[in-house]
Amino acid sequence: MTLFPLNTIARLLRSPWLIMLGMASGVCLGIYAPDFSRQIEPLGEIYLTLLTMCVIPIMMSAVISSFGRLLSSRQAAGYLRAIALVFCVGILLATAVGLTIGILGQPGTGISQETKAILGSVLLEAERQAGDAHATVSTETNWISFAKMMIPANIFGALSEGKNLQILFFSLVFGLAVGTVSSEHREQFLNLTEVVFKAFERLIGLAMYVLPFALVGMIAGQIAGTGSAILFAMGRYIIVMHLAILSLLIAAGSITAWAGKKSFISVFRELYEPLFVAFGTRSGYAAIPSMLSALRNNFCLPLDSINLVIPLSIVICRYSLLLVFTIGSIFIAELYDITLETHHYIIIFGGAVLGMLAGAGAPGIVSLAMISIVLVPLQLPAGAAIILLLTANFIIDPALTVLNVFMSCMTAVVIDRYRQPHESAVSTPELRAP
């Protein structure tokens, strides 16, 4: 009799309806009680810090254990080729959708003189400060610099500073090394990493019961701190961005439904928790534990697969950047009344992919600065563009994070569909979901 109410309360706390109620409450408080919203915002920040504390141990233990076991199988090369192929197709799909919606939506046209005056004041201030920043970005986007940025000189320094690309690289290299040692010692260590993974996963599972209340503080504080004038000025750009996100979500949902042998609606229903976490926290890293849990429990994907694919996808494949770089470049060009031709669109397409790879694992402002790879060949001011796009980023970022998380889940489902006919030298029975 005692356990029944506790189980009912537990299900209620993780209900999507309660999570949506928490998000709606945050929006209402942010609009109608901004002072109170700023007071409760630290509660949401504390919750996000707790999630972030667990993410790096989960990411490292997941990648090391899954990659170490993968390399001991006979199908490692084929599986890695499948990961690379699916990642490339996802990147090309996102870039093509972003470019197409940007061309059709024309985010920088039809802007009134009053609106241009608002944007012009931002641009003038940005161009005064853009010289040094622009030089730094343009000299740090070659592949040698990217390789140096990827390899940590001190892994403990990378851990303390949260450099996720370096942490991922170290985990892959360490997993590779573990996969080459003698079988007995390898299994002992891999079992230990799985214990670490499960312990932090349990902590995340307990934290999910507080998610509806934490979302109130996070969203209320974000809404209260939003400036409305510049957002209305960039309204067309924001609308076009959300149309592109919606289009890509529909395409990714259809692919996931096919690969996972589920209905289109059930795909979103069974991934609701990581999507809500992504929307509320605006952090794909914070959603990793929920993604692993949802894919394991609802899609029955093997842990050794998703533990490798999900961290790789979240760190490397920033699909949201592809939309920002393509649509953002078109927006800036149209804002300066520059007519884009076919060769310009080719530059935008290729530059968006290169910029996304160069910004892999970097913080938001650093990765967004990689748009200079696209804008400099078009002779557009990168510094001013970065300031404008960052200004509108708040209203777009939750949906962009949802897109990153959902497409990462899509890649995991598609890769598992690919490997099913070749199963299962990579998998081990105890790692598959019941």
mmCIF file of N, CA, C and O in Angstrom, residues 328-422:
data_model
loop_
_atom_site.group_PDB
_atom_site.id
_atom_site.type_symbol
_atom_site.label_atom_id
_atom_site.label_comp_id
_atom_site.label_asym_id
_atom_site.label_seq_id
_atom_site.Cartn_x
_atom_site.Cartn_y
_atom_site.Cartn_z
ATOM 1 N N GLY A 328 21.742 32.468 -41.751
ATOM 2 C CA GLY A 328 22.349 33.696 -41.245
ATOM 3 C C GLY A 328 23.153 34.422 -42.309
ATOM 4 O O GLY A 328 23.117 35.658 -42.397
ATOM 5 N N SER A 329 23.877 33.688 -43.136
ATOM 6 C CA SER A 329 24.664 34.316 -44.215
ATOM 7 C C SER A 329 23.750 34.980 -45.236
ATOM 8 O O SER A 329 24.023 36.088 -45.710
ATOM 9 N N ILE A 330 22.666 34.295 -45.587
ATOM 10 C CA ILE A 330 21.702 34.886 -46.527
ATOM 11 C C ILE A 330 21.056 36.127 -45.922
ATOM 12 O O ILE A 330 20.870 37.153 -46.602
ATOM 13 N N PHE A 331 20.737 36.074 -44.641
ATOM 14 C CA PHE A 331 20.140 37.219 -43.943
ATOM 15 C C PHE A 331 21.069 38.433 -43.972
ATOM 16 O O PHE A 331 20.645 39.550 -44.294
ATOM 17 N N ILE A 332 22.350 38.229 -43.658
ATOM 18 C CA ILE A 332 23.303 39.338 -43.639
ATOM 19 C C ILE A 332 23.499 39.907 -45.045
ATOM 20 O O ILE A 332 23.564 41.127 -45.244
ATOM 21 N N ALA A 333 23.592 39.017 -46.040
ATOM 22 C CA ALA A 333 23.772 39.477 -47.420
ATOM 23 C C ALA A 333 22.581 40.322 -47.871
ATOM 24 O O ALA A 333 22.754 41.392 -48.476
ATOM 25 N N GLU A 334 21.378 39.871 -47.581
ATOM 26 C CA GLU A 334 20.191 40.622 -47.978
ATOM 27 C C GLU A 334 20.069 41.920 -47.191
ATOM 28 O O GLU A 334 19.562 42.918 -47.708
ATOM 29 N N LEU A 335 20.529 41.909 -45.949
ATOM 30 C CA LEU A 335 20.498 43.121 -45.133
ATOM 31 C C LEU A 335 21.383 44.211 -45.749
ATOM 32 O O LEU A 335 21.071 45.400 -45.672
ATOM 33 N N TYR A 336 22.489 43.799 -46.379
ATOM 34 C CA TYR A 336 23.396 44.737 -47.046
ATOM 35 C C TYR A 336 23.056 44.907 -48.527
ATOM 36 O O TYR A 336 23.867 45.444 -49.289
ATOM 37 N N ASP A 337 21.877 44.421 -48.928
ATOM 38 C CA ASP A 337 21.397 44.561 -50.316
ATOM 39 C C ASP A 337 22.360 43.960 -51.325
ATOM 40 O O ASP A 337 22.587 44.522 -52.409
ATOM 41 N N ILE A 338 22.943 42.820 -50.995
ATOM 42 C CA ILE A 338 23.830 42.099 -51.912
ATOM 43 C C ILE A 338 23.035 40.986 -52.576
ATOM 44 O O ILE A 338 22.404 40.171 -51.899
ATOM 45 N N THR A 339 23.069 40.944 -53.899
ATOM 46 C CA THR A 339 22.366 39.908 -54.652
ATOM 47 C C THR A 339 23.240 38.658 -54.725
ATOM 48 O O THR A 339 24.358 38.694 -55.241
ATOM 49 N N LEU A 340 22.730 37.576 -54.212
ATOM 50 C CA LEU A 340 23.497 36.326 -54.207
ATOM 51 C C LEU A 340 23.222 35.538 -55.476
ATOM 52 O O LEU A 340 22.080 35.428 -55.932
ATOM 53 N N GLU A 341 24.299 34.975 -56.038
ATOM 54 C CA GLU A 341 24.186 34.164 -57.239
ATOM 55 C C GLU A 341 24.588 32.725 -56.918
ATOM 56 O O GLU A 341 24.917 32.388 -55.775
ATOM 57 N N THR A 342 24.589 31.887 -57.960
ATOM 58 C CA THR A 342 24.809 30.454 -57.746
ATOM 59 C C THR A 342 26.132 30.169 -57.056
ATOM 60 O O THR A 342 26.199 29.363 -56.116
ATOM 61 N N HIS A 343 27.213 30.822 -57.497
ATOM 62 C CA HIS A 343 28.520 30.539 -56.897
ATOM 63 C C HIS A 343 28.576 31.006 -55.440
ATOM 64 O O HIS A 343 29.313 30.438 -54.641
ATOM 65 N N HIS A 344 27.763 32.019 -55.101
ATOM 66 C CA HIS A 344 27.691 32.444 -53.703
ATOM 67 C C HIS A 344 27.048 31.361 -52.837
ATOM 68 O O HIS A 344 27.497 31.105 -51.717
ATOM 69 N N TYR A 345 26.001 30.728 -53.377
ATOM 70 C CA TYR A 345 25.330 29.675 -52.611
ATOM 71 C C TYR A 345 26.241 28.458 -52.432
ATOM 72 O O TYR A 345 26.165 27.768 -51.403
ATOM 73 N N ILE A 346 27.083 28.197 -53.420
ATOM 74 C CA ILE A 346 28.049 27.089 -53.284
ATOM 75 C C ILE A 346 29.038 27.397 -52.161
ATOM 76 O O ILE A 346 29.393 26.527 -51.358
ATOM 77 N N ILE A 347 29.477 28.654 -52.100
ATOM 78 C CA ILE A 347 30.389 29.070 -51.010
ATOM 79 C C ILE A 347 29.693 28.914 -49.657
ATOM 80 O O ILE A 347 30.292 28.428 -48.688
ATOM 81 N N ILE A 348 28.434 29.333 -49.592
ATOM 82 C CA ILE A 348 27.698 29.223 -48.327
ATOM 83 C C ILE A 348 27.548 27.764 -47.917
ATOM 84 O O ILE A 348 27.741 27.409 -46.746
ATOM 85 N N PHE A 349 27.233 26.899 -48.879
ATOM 86 C CA PHE A 349 27.046 25.475 -48.578
ATOM 87 C C PHE A 349 28.339 24.857 -48.047
ATOM 88 O O PHE A 349 28.360 24.254 -46.964
ATOM 89 N N GLY A 350 29.428 25.020 -48.805
ATOM 90 C CA GLY A 350 30.698 24.435 -48.372
ATOM 91 C C GLY A 350 31.248 25.091 -47.117
ATOM 92 O O GLY A 350 31.762 24.414 -46.217
ATOM 93 N N GLY A 351 31.111 26.412 -47.016
ATOM 94 C CA GLY A 351 31.618 27.116 -45.842
ATOM 95 C C GLY A 351 30.858 26.757 -44.582
ATOM 96 O O GLY A 351 31.441 26.690 -43.492
ATOM 97 N N ALA A 352 29.552 26.489 -44.711
ATOM 98 C CA ALA A 352 28.754 26.109 -43.543
ATOM 99 C C ALA A 352 29.236 24.782 -42.972
ATOM 100 O O ALA A 352 29.350 24.621 -41.749
ATOM 101 N N VAL A 353 29.525 23.816 -43.849
ATOM 102 C CA VAL A 353 30.015 22.510 -43.386
ATOM 103 C C VAL A 353 31.381 22.659 -42.721
ATOM 104 O O VAL A 353 31.634 22.117 -41.638
ATOM 105 N N LEU A 354 32.287 23.400 -43.362
ATOM 106 C CA LEU A 354 33.622 23.604 -42.785
ATOM 107 C C LEU A 354 33.530 24.357 -41.457
ATOM 108 O O LEU A 354 34.240 24.039 -40.500
ATOM 109 N N GLY A 355 32.658 25.361 -41.396
ATOM 110 C CA GLY A 355 32.503 26.129 -40.164
ATOM 111 C C GLY A 355 31.961 25.283 -39.025
ATOM 112 O O GLY A 355 32.387 25.417 -37.875
ATOM 113 N N MET A 356 31.026 24.375 -39.345
ATOM 114 C CA MET A 356 30.487 23.496 -38.303
ATOM 115 C C MET A 356 31.567 22.573 -37.750
ATOM 116 O O MET A 356 31.685 22.380 -36.543
ATOM 117 N N LEU A 357 32.384 21.994 -38.647
ATOM 118 C CA LEU A 357 33.455 21.103 -38.207
ATOM 119 C C LEU A 357 34.497 21.869 -37.394
ATOM 120 O O LEU A 357 35.013 21.367 -36.391
ATOM 121 N N ALA A 358 34.804 23.092 -37.829
ATOM 122 C CA ALA A 358 35.789 23.894 -37.098
ATOM 123 C C ALA A 358 35.281 24.306 -35.724
ATOM 124 O O ALA A 358 36.071 24.492 -34.796
ATOM 125 N N GLY A 359 33.963 24.437 -35.579
ATOM 126 C CA GLY A 359 33.392 24.849 -34.294
ATOM 127 C C GLY A 359 32.957 23.691 -33.422
ATOM 128 O O GLY A 359 32.305 23.906 -32.393
ATOM 129 N N ALA A 360 33.326 22.454 -33.809
ATOM 130 C CA ALA A 360 32.897 21.274 -33.048
ATOM 131 C C ALA A 360 33.399 21.346 -31.606
ATOM 132 O O ALA A 360 34.574 21.568 -31.358
ATOM 133 N N GLY A 361 32.484 21.145 -30.675
ATOM 134 C CA GLY A 361 32.838 21.093 -29.265
ATOM 135 C C GLY A 361 33.116 22.435 -28.621
ATOM 136 O O GLY A 361 33.352 22.503 -27.418
ATOM 137 N N ALA A 362 33.104 23.519 -29.396
ATOM 138 C CA ALA A 362 33.420 24.844 -28.844
ATOM 139 C C ALA A 362 32.188 25.456 -28.196
ATOM 140 O O ALA A 362 31.055 25.101 -28.519
ATOM 141 N N PRO A 363 32.371 26.403 -27.253
ATOM 142 C CA PRO A 363 31.224 27.120 -26.677
ATOM 143 C C PRO A 363 30.448 27.873 -27.751
ATOM 144 O O PRO A 363 30.961 28.114 -28.849
ATOM 145 N N GLY A 364 29.216 28.282 -27.417
ATOM 146 C CA GLY A 364 28.320 28.870 -28.407
ATOM 147 C C GLY A 364 28.892 30.048 -29.157
ATOM 148 O O GLY A 364 28.864 30.093 -30.382
ATOM 149 N N ILE A 365 29.474 31.029 -28.440
ATOM 150 C CA ILE A 365 29.962 32.242 -29.103
ATOM 151 C C ILE A 365 31.161 31.942 -29.997
ATOM 152 O O ILE A 365 31.335 32.541 -31.059
ATOM 153 N N VAL A 366 32.001 30.969 -29.582
ATOM 154 C CA VAL A 366 33.167 30.610 -30.390
ATOM 155 C C VAL A 366 32.737 29.877 -31.651
ATOM 156 O O VAL A 366 33.212 30.162 -32.753
ATOM 157 N N SER A 367 31.818 28.926 -31.499
ATOM 158 C CA SER A 367 31.356 28.184 -32.673
ATOM 159 C C SER A 367 30.601 29.094 -33.633
ATOM 160 O O SER A 367 30.733 28.969 -34.857
ATOM 161 N N LEU A 368 29.821 30.039 -33.106
ATOM 162 C CA LEU A 368 29.107 30.973 -33.973
ATOM 163 C C LEU A 368 30.076 31.874 -34.730
ATOM 164 O O LEU A 368 29.813 32.282 -35.865
ATOM 165 N N ALA A 369 31.223 32.167 -34.123
ATOM 166 C CA ALA A 369 32.221 33.009 -34.790
ATOM 167 C C ALA A 369 32.773 32.353 -36.046
ATOM 168 O O ALA A 369 33.327 33.030 -36.916
ATOM 169 N N MET A 370 32.619 31.028 -36.173
ATOM 170 C CA MET A 370 33.096 30.327 -37.363
ATOM 171 C C MET A 370 32.299 30.680 -38.609
ATOM 172 O O MET A 370 32.658 30.264 -39.710
ATOM 173 N N ILE A 371 31.252 31.475 -38.461
ATOM 174 C CA ILE A 371 30.513 31.931 -39.638
ATOM 175 C C ILE A 371 31.396 32.809 -40.519
ATOM 176 O O ILE A 371 31.090 33.050 -41.689
ATOM 177 N N SER A 372 32.504 33.274 -39.968
ATOM 178 C CA SER A 372 33.445 34.071 -40.771
ATOM 179 C C SER A 372 33.983 33.264 -41.951
ATOM 180 O O SER A 372 34.358 33.836 -42.981
ATOM 181 N N ILE A 373 34.041 31.947 -41.825
ATOM 182 C CA ILE A 373 34.491 31.098 -42.932
ATOM 183 C C ILE A 373 33.566 31.270 -44.132
ATOM 184 O O ILE A 373 34.001 31.178 -45.285
ATOM 185 N N VAL A 374 32.288 31.553 -43.875
ATOM 186 C CA VAL A 374 31.327 31.778 -44.952
ATOM 187 C C VAL A 374 31.330 33.237 -45.380
ATOM 188 O O VAL A 374 31.330 33.555 -46.586
ATOM 189 N N LEU A 375 31.349 34.148 -44.416
ATOM 190 C CA LEU A 375 31.128 35.564 -44.726
ATOM 191 C C LEU A 375 32.340 36.254 -45.346
ATOM 192 O O LEU A 375 32.183 37.145 -46.175
ATOM 193 N N VAL A 376 33.532 35.875 -44.934
ATOM 194 C CA VAL A 376 34.732 36.537 -45.466
ATOM 195 C C VAL A 376 34.845 36.368 -46.980
ATOM 196 O O VAL A 376 35.094 37.349 -47.700
ATOM 197 N N PRO A 377 34.668 35.149 -47.553
ATOM 198 C CA PRO A 377 34.694 35.043 -49.025
ATOM 199 C C PRO A 377 33.588 35.836 -49.709
ATOM 200 O O PRO A 377 33.736 36.228 -50.873
ATOM 201 N N LEU A 378 32.482 36.084 -48.992
ATOM 202 C CA LEU A 378 31.390 36.881 -49.560
ATOM 203 C C LEU A 378 31.593 38.375 -49.344
ATOM 204 O O LEU A 378 30.745 39.177 -49.742
ATOM 205 N N GLN A 379 32.715 38.743 -48.673
ATOM 206 C CA GLN A 379 33.053 40.130 -48.372
ATOM 207 C C GLN A 379 31.957 40.804 -47.532
ATOM 208 O O GLN A 379 31.565 41.942 -47.785
ATOM 209 N N LEU A 380 31.498 40.073 -46.518
ATOM 210 C CA LEU A 380 30.516 40.586 -45.575
ATOM 211 C C LEU A 380 31.153 40.712 -44.199
ATOM 212 O O LEU A 380 32.056 39.927 -43.854
ATOM 213 N N PRO A 381 30.709 41.677 -43.381
ATOM 214 C CA PRO A 381 31.338 41.918 -42.071
ATOM 215 C C PRO A 381 30.994 40.820 -41.054
ATOM 216 O O PRO A 381 29.863 40.742 -40.571
ATOM 217 N N ALA A 382 31.975 39.993 -40.719
ATOM 218 C CA ALA A 382 31.734 38.869 -39.809
ATOM 219 C C ALA A 382 31.431 39.352 -38.392
ATOM 220 O O ALA A 382 30.549 38.806 -37.718
ATOM 221 N N GLY A 383 32.164 40.369 -37.926
ATOM 222 C CA GLY A 383 31.965 40.839 -36.559
ATOM 223 C C GLY A 383 30.560 41.333 -36.314
ATOM 224 O O GLY A 383 29.931 41.003 -35.306
ATOM 225 N N ALA A 384 30.031 42.132 -37.254
ATOM 226 C CA ALA A 384 28.668 42.652 -37.109
ATOM 227 C C ALA A 384 27.656 41.525 -37.176
ATOM 228 O O ALA A 384 26.663 41.506 -36.434
ATOM 229 N N ALA A 385 27.900 40.558 -38.055
ATOM 230 C CA ALA A 385 26.977 39.430 -38.197
ATOM 231 C C ALA A 385 26.897 38.623 -36.917
ATOM 232 O O ALA A 385 25.809 38.210 -36.490
ATOM 233 N N ILE A 386 28.043 38.385 -36.296
ATOM 234 C CA ILE A 386 28.077 37.592 -35.064
ATOM 235 C C ILE A 386 27.255 38.271 -33.967
ATOM 236 O O ILE A 386 26.492 37.622 -33.248
ATOM 237 N N ILE A 387 27.395 39.596 -33.849
ATOM 238 C CA ILE A 387 26.640 40.330 -32.829
ATOM 239 C C ILE A 387 25.139 40.223 -33.081
ATOM 240 O O ILE A 387 24.344 39.965 -32.165
ATOM 241 N N LEU A 388 24.713 40.401 -34.334
ATOM 242 C CA LEU A 388 23.291 40.318 -34.653
ATOM 243 C C LEU A 388 22.730 38.914 -34.391
ATOM 244 O O LEU A 388 21.669 38.756 -33.798
ATOM 245 N N LEU A 389 23.462 37.903 -34.846
ATOM 246 C CA LEU A 389 22.977 36.532 -34.686
ATOM 247 C C LEU A 389 22.951 36.120 -33.221
ATOM 248 O O LEU A 389 22.061 35.387 -32.789
ATOM 249 N N LEU A 390 23.930 36.587 -32.451
ATOM 250 C CA LEU A 390 23.930 36.296 -31.021
ATOM 251 C C LEU A 390 22.734 36.946 -30.324
ATOM 252 O O LEU A 390 22.157 36.385 -29.393
ATOM 253 N N THR A 391 22.353 38.141 -30.803
ATOM 254 C CA THR A 391 21.222 38.843 -30.200
ATOM 255 C C THR A 391 19.932 38.053 -30.363
ATOM 256 O O THR A 391 19.109 37.976 -29.441
ATOM 257 N N ALA A 392 19.768 37.461 -31.546
ATOM 258 C CA ALA A 392 18.552 36.672 -31.804
ATOM 259 C C ALA A 392 18.683 35.238 -31.319
ATOM 260 O O ALA A 392 17.703 34.493 -31.353
ATOM 261 N N ASN A 393 19.874 34.863 -30.859
ATOM 262 C CA ASN A 393 20.122 33.464 -30.528
ATOM 263 C C ASN A 393 19.262 32.976 -29.372
ATOM 264 O O ASN A 393 18.875 31.809 -29.331
ATOM 265 N N PHE A 394 18.945 33.871 -28.427
ATOM 266 C CA PHE A 394 18.191 33.437 -27.259
ATOM 267 C C PHE A 394 16.853 32.808 -27.641
ATOM 268 O O PHE A 394 16.486 31.748 -27.159
ATOM 269 N N ILE A 395 16.131 33.478 -28.545
ATOM 270 C CA ILE A 395 14.790 33.009 -28.893
ATOM 271 C C ILE A 395 14.855 31.764 -29.774
ATOM 272 O O ILE A 395 13.916 30.967 -29.819
ATOM 273 N N ILE A 396 15.976 31.562 -30.492
ATOM 274 C CA ILE A 396 16.091 30.427 -31.413
ATOM 275 C C ILE A 396 16.775 29.237 -30.749
ATOM 276 O O ILE A 396 16.504 28.085 -31.090
ATOM 277 N N ASP A 397 17.639 29.500 -29.783
ATOM 278 C CA ASP A 397 18.509 28.467 -29.229
ATOM 279 C C ASP A 397 17.765 27.256 -28.665
ATOM 280 O O ASP A 397 18.214 26.126 -28.868
ATOM 281 N N PRO A 398 16.645 27.409 -27.938
ATOM 282 C CA PRO A 398 15.954 26.205 -27.452
ATOM 283 C C PRO A 398 15.547 25.255 -28.574
ATOM 284 O O PRO A 398 15.744 24.038 -28.473
ATOM 285 N N ALA A 399 14.985 25.801 -29.653
ATOM 286 C CA ALA A 399 14.566 24.949 -30.775
ATOM 287 C C ALA A 399 15.775 24.348 -31.486
ATOM 288 O O ALA A 399 15.733 23.193 -31.943
ATOM 289 N N LEU A 400 16.865 25.114 -31.594
ATOM 290 C CA LEU A 400 18.079 24.584 -32.217
ATOM 291 C C LEU A 400 18.654 23.421 -31.414
ATOM 292 O O LEU A 400 19.126 22.428 -31.973
ATOM 293 N N THR A 401 18.614 23.538 -30.082
ATOM 294 C CA THR A 401 19.112 22.455 -29.237
ATOM 295 C C THR A 401 18.249 21.212 -29.385
ATOM 296 O O THR A 401 18.759 20.080 -29.434
ATOM 297 N N VAL A 402 16.935 21.396 -29.455
ATOM 298 C CA VAL A 402 16.031 20.270 -29.696
ATOM 299 C C VAL A 402 16.385 19.582 -31.014
ATOM 300 O O VAL A 402 16.403 18.345 -31.107
ATOM 301 N N LEU A 403 16.682 20.386 -32.042
ATOM 302 C CA LEU A 403 17.053 19.818 -33.340
ATOM 303 C C LEU A 403 18.325 18.982 -33.229
ATOM 304 O O LEU A 403 18.389 17.864 -33.761
ATOM 305 N N ASN A 404 19.348 19.506 -32.551
ATOM 306 C CA ASN A 404 20.589 18.751 -32.382
ATOM 307 C C ASN A 404 20.338 17.411 -31.702
ATOM 308 O O ASN A 404 20.846 16.366 -32.126
ATOM 309 N N VAL A 405 19.556 17.445 -30.633
ATOM 310 C CA VAL A 405 19.285 16.227 -29.865
ATOM 311 C C VAL A 405 18.484 15.232 -30.692
ATOM 312 O O VAL A 405 18.802 14.041 -30.730
ATOM 313 N N PHE A 406 17.460 15.722 -31.383
ATOM 314 C CA PHE A 406 16.607 14.811 -32.148
ATOM 315 C C PHE A 406 17.371 14.175 -33.307
ATOM 316 O O PHE A 406 17.249 12.971 -33.561
ATOM 317 N N MET A 407 18.173 14.963 -34.014
ATOM 318 C CA MET A 407 18.917 14.403 -35.137
ATOM 319 C C MET A 407 20.015 13.460 -34.667
ATOM 320 O O MET A 407 20.374 12.511 -35.370
ATOM 321 N N SER A 408 20.566 13.690 -33.483
ATOM 322 C CA SER A 408 21.532 12.745 -32.928
ATOM 323 C C SER A 408 20.849 11.416 -32.611
ATOM 324 O O SER A 408 21.417 10.339 -32.856
ATOM 325 N N CYS A 409 19.629 11.487 -32.077
ATOM 326 C CA CYS A 409 18.861 10.255 -31.854
ATOM 327 C C CYS A 409 18.551 9.565 -33.175
ATOM 328 O O CYS A 409 18.597 8.328 -33.276
ATOM 329 N N MET A 410 18.237 10.355 -34.201
ATOM 330 C CA MET A 410 17.969 9.784 -35.520
ATOM 331 C C MET A 410 19.174 9.003 -36.037
ATOM 332 O O MET A 410 19.039 7.872 -36.542
ATOM 333 N N THR A 411 20.372 9.585 -35.910
ATOM 334 C CA THR A 411 21.560 8.901 -36.414
ATOM 335 C C THR A 411 21.788 7.582 -35.683
ATOM 336 O O THR A 411 22.176 6.582 -36.287
ATOM 337 N N ALA A 412 21.532 7.563 -34.369
ATOM 338 C CA ALA A 412 21.712 6.323 -33.609
ATOM 339 C C ALA A 412 20.753 5.242 -34.087
ATOM 340 O O ALA A 412 21.130 4.070 -34.232
ATOM 341 N N VAL A 413 19.491 5.615 -34.352
ATOM 342 C CA VAL A 413 18.499 4.643 -34.813
ATOM 343 C C VAL A 413 18.851 4.136 -36.208
ATOM 344 O O VAL A 413 18.759 2.933 -36.493
ATOM 345 N N VAL A 414 19.279 5.037 -37.096
ATOM 346 C CA VAL A 414 19.628 4.639 -38.461
ATOM 347 C C VAL A 414 20.853 3.722 -38.460
ATOM 348 O O VAL A 414 20.888 2.720 -39.183
ATOM 349 N N ILE A 415 21.852 4.044 -37.666
ATOM 350 C CA ILE A 415 23.053 3.210 -37.600
ATOM 351 C C ILE A 415 22.712 1.827 -37.069
ATOM 352 O O ILE A 415 23.221 0.812 -37.559
ATOM 353 N N ASP A 416 21.819 1.762 -36.071
ATOM 354 C CA ASP A 416 21.421 0.449 -35.557
ATOM 355 C C ASP A 416 20.659 -0.337 -36.618
ATOM 356 O O ASP A 416 20.817 -1.559 -36.719
ATOM 357 N N ARG A 417 19.834 0.343 -37.422
ATOM 358 C CA ARG A 417 19.120 -0.335 -38.519
ATOM 359 C C ARG A 417 20.120 -0.898 -39.526
ATOM 360 O O ARG A 417 19.935 -1.998 -40.055
ATOM 361 N N TYR A 418 21.210 -0.154 -39.775
ATOM 362 C CA TYR A 418 22.230 -0.616 -40.705
ATOM 363 C C TYR A 418 22.940 -1.858 -40.182
ATOM 364 O O TYR A 418 23.222 -2.791 -40.915
ATOM 365 N N ARG A 419 23.212 -1.901 -38.879
ATOM 366 C CA ARG A 419 24.021 -2.980 -38.335
ATOM 367 C C ARG A 419 23.219 -4.237 -38.022
ATOM 368 O O ARG A 419 23.790 -5.294 -37.806
ATOM 369 N N GLN A 420 21.885 -4.153 -38.017
ATOM 370 C CA GLN A 420 21.081 -5.326 -37.674
ATOM 371 C C GLN A 420 21.330 -6.529 -38.578
ATOM 372 O O GLN A 420 21.449 -7.648 -38.082
ATOM 373 N N PRO A 421 21.438 -6.335 -39.917
ATOM 374 C CA PRO A 421 21.725 -7.506 -40.749
ATOM 375 C C PRO A 421 23.101 -8.109 -40.476
ATOM 376 O O PRO A 421 23.348 -9.248 -40.836
ATOM 377 N N HIS A 422 24.005 -7.343 -39.883
ATOM 378 C CA HIS A 422 25.358 -7.816 -39.639
ATOM 379 C C HIS A 422 25.590 -8.154 -38.164
ATOM 380 O O HIS A 422 26.720 -8.312 -37.734
#
